[in-house]
Tab-separated table of C-alpha atoms in Angstrom:
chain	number	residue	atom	x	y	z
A	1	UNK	CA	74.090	54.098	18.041
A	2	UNK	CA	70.883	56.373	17.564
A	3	UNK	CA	69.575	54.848	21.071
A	4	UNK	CA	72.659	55.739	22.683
A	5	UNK	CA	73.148	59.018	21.517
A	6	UNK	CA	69.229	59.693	22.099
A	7	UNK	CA	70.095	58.447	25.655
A	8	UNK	CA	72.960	61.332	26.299
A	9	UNK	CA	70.392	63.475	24.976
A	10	UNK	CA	67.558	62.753	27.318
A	11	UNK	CA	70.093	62.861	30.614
A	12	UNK	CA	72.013	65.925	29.509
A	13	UNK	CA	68.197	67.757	29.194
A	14	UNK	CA	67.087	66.124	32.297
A	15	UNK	CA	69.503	67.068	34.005
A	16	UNK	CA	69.091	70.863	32.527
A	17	UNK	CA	65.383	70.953	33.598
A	18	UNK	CA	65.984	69.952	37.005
A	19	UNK	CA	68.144	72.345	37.614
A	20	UNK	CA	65.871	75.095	35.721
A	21	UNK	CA	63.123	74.130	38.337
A	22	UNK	CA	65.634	74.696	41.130
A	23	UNK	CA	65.900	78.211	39.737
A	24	UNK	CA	62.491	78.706	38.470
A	25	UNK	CA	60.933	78.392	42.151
A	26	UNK	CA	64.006	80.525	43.937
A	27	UNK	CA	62.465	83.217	41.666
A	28	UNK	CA	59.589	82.586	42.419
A	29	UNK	CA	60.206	82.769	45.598
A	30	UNK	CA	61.949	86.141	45.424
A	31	UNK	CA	65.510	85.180	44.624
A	32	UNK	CA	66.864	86.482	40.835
A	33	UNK	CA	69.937	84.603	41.049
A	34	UNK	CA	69.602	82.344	38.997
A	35	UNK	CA	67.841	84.242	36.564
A	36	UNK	CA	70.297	87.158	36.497
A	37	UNK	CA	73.044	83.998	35.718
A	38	UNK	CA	71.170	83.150	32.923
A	39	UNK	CA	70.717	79.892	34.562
A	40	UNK	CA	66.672	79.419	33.421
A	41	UNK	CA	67.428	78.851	30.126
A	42	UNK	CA	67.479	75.555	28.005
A	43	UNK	CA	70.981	76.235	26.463
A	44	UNK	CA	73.046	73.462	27.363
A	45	UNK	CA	76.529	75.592	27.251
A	46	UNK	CA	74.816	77.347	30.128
A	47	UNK	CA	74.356	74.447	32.544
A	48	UNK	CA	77.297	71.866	31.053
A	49	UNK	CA	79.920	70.757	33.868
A	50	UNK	CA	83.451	69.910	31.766
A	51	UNK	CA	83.271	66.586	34.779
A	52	UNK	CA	79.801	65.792	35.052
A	53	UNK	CA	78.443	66.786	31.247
A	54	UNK	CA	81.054	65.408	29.263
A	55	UNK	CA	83.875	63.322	30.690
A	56	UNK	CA	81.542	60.898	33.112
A	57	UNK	CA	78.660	60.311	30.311
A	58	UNK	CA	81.642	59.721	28.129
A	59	UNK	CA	83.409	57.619	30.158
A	60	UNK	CA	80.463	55.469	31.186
A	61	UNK	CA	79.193	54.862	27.536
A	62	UNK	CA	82.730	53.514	26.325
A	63	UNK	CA	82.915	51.877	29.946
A	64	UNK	CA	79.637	49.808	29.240
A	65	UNK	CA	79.548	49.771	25.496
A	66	UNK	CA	76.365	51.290	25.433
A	67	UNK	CA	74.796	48.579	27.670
A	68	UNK	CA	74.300	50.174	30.762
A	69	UNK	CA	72.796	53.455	32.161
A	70	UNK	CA	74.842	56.490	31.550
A	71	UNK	CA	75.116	59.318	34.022
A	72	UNK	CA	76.432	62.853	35.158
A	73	UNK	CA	75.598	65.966	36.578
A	74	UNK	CA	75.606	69.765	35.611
A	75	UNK	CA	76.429	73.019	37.060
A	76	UNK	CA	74.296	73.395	40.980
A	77	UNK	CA	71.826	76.493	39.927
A	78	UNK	CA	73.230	79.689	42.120
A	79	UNK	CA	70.675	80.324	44.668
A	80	UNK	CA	70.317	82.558	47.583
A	81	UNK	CA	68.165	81.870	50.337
A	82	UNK	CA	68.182	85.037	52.010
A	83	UNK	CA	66.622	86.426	49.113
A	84	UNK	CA	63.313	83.946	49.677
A	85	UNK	CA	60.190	85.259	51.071
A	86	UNK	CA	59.426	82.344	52.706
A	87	UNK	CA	62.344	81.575	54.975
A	88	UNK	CA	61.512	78.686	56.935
A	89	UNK	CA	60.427	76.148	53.674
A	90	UNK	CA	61.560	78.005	50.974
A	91	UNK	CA	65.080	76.059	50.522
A	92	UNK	CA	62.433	72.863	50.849
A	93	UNK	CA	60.817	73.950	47.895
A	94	UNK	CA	63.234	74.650	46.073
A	95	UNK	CA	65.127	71.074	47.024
A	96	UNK	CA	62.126	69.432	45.720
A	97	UNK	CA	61.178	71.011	42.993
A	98	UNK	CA	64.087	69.260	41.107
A	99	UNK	CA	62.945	65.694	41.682
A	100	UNK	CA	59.640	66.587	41.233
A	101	UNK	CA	60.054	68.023	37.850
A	102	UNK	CA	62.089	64.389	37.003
A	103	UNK	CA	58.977	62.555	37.771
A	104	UNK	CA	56.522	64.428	36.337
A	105	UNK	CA	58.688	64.113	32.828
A	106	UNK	CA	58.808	60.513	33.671
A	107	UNK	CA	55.216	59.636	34.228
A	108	UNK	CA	53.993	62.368	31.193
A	109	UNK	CA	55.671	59.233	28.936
A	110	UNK	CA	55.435	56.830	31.221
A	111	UNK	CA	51.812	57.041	31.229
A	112	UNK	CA	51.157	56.981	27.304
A	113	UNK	CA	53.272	53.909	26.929
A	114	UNK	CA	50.894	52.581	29.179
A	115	UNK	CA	47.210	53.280	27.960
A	116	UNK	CA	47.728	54.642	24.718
A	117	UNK	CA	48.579	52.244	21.665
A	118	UNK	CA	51.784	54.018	20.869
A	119	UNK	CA	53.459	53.264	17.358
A	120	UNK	CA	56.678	50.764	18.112
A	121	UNK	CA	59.358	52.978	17.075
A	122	UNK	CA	58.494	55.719	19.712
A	123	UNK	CA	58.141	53.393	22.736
A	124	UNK	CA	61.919	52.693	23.072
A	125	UNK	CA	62.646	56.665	23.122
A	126	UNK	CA	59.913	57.089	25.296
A	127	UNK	CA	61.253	54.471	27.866
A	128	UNK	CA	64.707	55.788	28.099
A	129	UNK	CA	63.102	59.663	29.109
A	130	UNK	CA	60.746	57.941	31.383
A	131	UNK	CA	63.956	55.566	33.323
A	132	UNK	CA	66.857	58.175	33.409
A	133	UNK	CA	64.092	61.205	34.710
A	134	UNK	CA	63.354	58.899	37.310
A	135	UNK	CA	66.834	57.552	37.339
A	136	UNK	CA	67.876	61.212	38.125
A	137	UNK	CA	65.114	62.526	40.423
A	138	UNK	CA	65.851	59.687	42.444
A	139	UNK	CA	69.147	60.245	42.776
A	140	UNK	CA	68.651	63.822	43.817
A	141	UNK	CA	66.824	62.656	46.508
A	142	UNK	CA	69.789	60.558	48.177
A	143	UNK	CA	70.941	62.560	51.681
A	144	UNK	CA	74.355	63.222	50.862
A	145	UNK	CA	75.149	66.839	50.534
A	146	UNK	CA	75.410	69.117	48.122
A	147	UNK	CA	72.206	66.558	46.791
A	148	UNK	CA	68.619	67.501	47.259
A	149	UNK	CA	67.879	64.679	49.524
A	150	UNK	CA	70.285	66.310	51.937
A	151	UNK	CA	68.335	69.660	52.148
A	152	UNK	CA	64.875	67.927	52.884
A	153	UNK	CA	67.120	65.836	55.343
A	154	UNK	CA	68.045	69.093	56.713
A	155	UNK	CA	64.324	71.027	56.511
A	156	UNK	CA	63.113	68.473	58.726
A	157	UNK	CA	66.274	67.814	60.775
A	158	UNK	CA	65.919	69.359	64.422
A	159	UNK	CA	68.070	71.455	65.954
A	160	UNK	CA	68.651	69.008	68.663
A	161	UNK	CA	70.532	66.877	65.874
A	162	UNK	CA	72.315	69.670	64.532
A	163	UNK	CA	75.865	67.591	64.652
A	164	UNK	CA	74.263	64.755	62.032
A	165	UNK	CA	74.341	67.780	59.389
A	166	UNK	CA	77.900	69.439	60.340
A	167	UNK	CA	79.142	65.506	59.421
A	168	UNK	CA	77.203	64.802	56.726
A	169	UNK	CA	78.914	68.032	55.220
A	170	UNK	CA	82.224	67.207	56.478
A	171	UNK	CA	82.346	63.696	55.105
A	172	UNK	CA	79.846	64.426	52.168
A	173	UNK	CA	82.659	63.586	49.509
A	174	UNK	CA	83.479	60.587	50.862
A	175	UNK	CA	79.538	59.126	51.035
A	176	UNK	CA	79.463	60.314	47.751
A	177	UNK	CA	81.995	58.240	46.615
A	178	UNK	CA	80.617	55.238	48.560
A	179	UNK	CA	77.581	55.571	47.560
A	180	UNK	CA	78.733	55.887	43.777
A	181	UNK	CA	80.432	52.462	44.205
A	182	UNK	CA	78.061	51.021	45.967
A	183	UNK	CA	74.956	52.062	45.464
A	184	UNK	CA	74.275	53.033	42.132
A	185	UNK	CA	73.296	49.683	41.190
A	186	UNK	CA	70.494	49.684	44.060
A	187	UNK	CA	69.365	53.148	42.614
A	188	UNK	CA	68.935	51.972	38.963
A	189	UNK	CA	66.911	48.740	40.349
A	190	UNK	CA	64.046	51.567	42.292
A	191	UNK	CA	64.322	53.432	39.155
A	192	UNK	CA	63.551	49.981	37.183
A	193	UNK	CA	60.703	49.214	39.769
A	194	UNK	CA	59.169	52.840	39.417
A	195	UNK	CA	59.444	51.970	35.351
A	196	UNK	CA	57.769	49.026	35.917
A	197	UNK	CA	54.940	50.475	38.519
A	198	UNK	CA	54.462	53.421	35.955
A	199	UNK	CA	54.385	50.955	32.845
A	200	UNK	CA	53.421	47.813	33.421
A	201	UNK	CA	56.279	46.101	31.986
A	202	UNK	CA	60.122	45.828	32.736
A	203	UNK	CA	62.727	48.109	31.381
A	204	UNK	CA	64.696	46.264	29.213
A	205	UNK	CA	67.902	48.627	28.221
């Protein structure tokens, strides 16, 4: 019970700091926002999606009984691009800096569990922040609009092939949903490998 409630824990605040580093580098960039939102702070009521925060997670724990990976989503960070000074990578940057702020939390434990001789009772709370931040980054990283993946899909996309992105958008609810169904169990397995490659030994829920 304490693992599972640790585990909403980790992938509500995961999920929270991913999208603070959305907002944090639009700001930086030159776009308040997100800031004037009050989305760059670590107050959960801020962030929280009724869907996404609480009925999914929910869902998914009594779903699984606790056995398998839990998952949501919270509110997208507001962000306008116009505002950016730099406006040919600056929704780039911002697109990655989600991800990238997933698997730095995930190798800053991953690591430790690794070389240093960490006391039993923290390594099993240090694996679950290590697989759902890179459980999440990866996911963010899929194509399918309104995910991160799609926007570095899009960065690099050239005009030429313009079309690809008006039907990725058109149809982006119903990959989403396919790839929900059938490909969430793909994603967990990189996560588990990434675990594993950051580790040195298998995730074991």
């Amino acid at each position: 019970m304490i693992i599972t409630i640790f585990s909403l824990i980790v992938l509500l605040f995961s999920i929270i700091i991913h999208e603070i580093a959305h907002g944090s580098v639009a700001y930086y960039l030159g776009d308040p926002t997100a800031k004037y939102a009050g989305r760059l702070s670590l107050n959960p009521l801020k962030h929280l999606d009724p869907v996404g925060s609480v009925v999914l997670p929910l869902f998914l724990l009594f779903f699984t009984e606790g056995k398998g990976p839990i998952f949501g989503w919270a509110k997208p960070v507001p962000i306008n691009p116009y505002n950016f000074r730099d406006q040919k990578w600056g929704k780039l940057k911002v697109a990655i800096a989600g991800p990238a702020t997933n698997f730095v939390i995930a190798l800053s434990f991953g690591l430790p569990i690794r070389f240093l001789p960490l006391p039993f009772s923290m390594l099993k709370f240090f694996s679950i922040i290590v697989i759902y931040n890179f459980l999440w980054g990866l996911f963010n990283l899929v194509p399918i609009p309104p995910l991160d993946g799609a926007h570095l899909l899009f960065s690099f996309l050239p005009k030429r092939l313009a079309e690809i992105k008006i039907i990725f958008q058109q149809y982006s609810f119903l990959l989403f949903i396919l790839f929900i169904l059938f490909g969430l169990d793909w994603l967990f397995y990189i996560a588990k490998l990434f675990y594993y490659l950051t580790v040195g030994y298998p995730f074991v829920l």
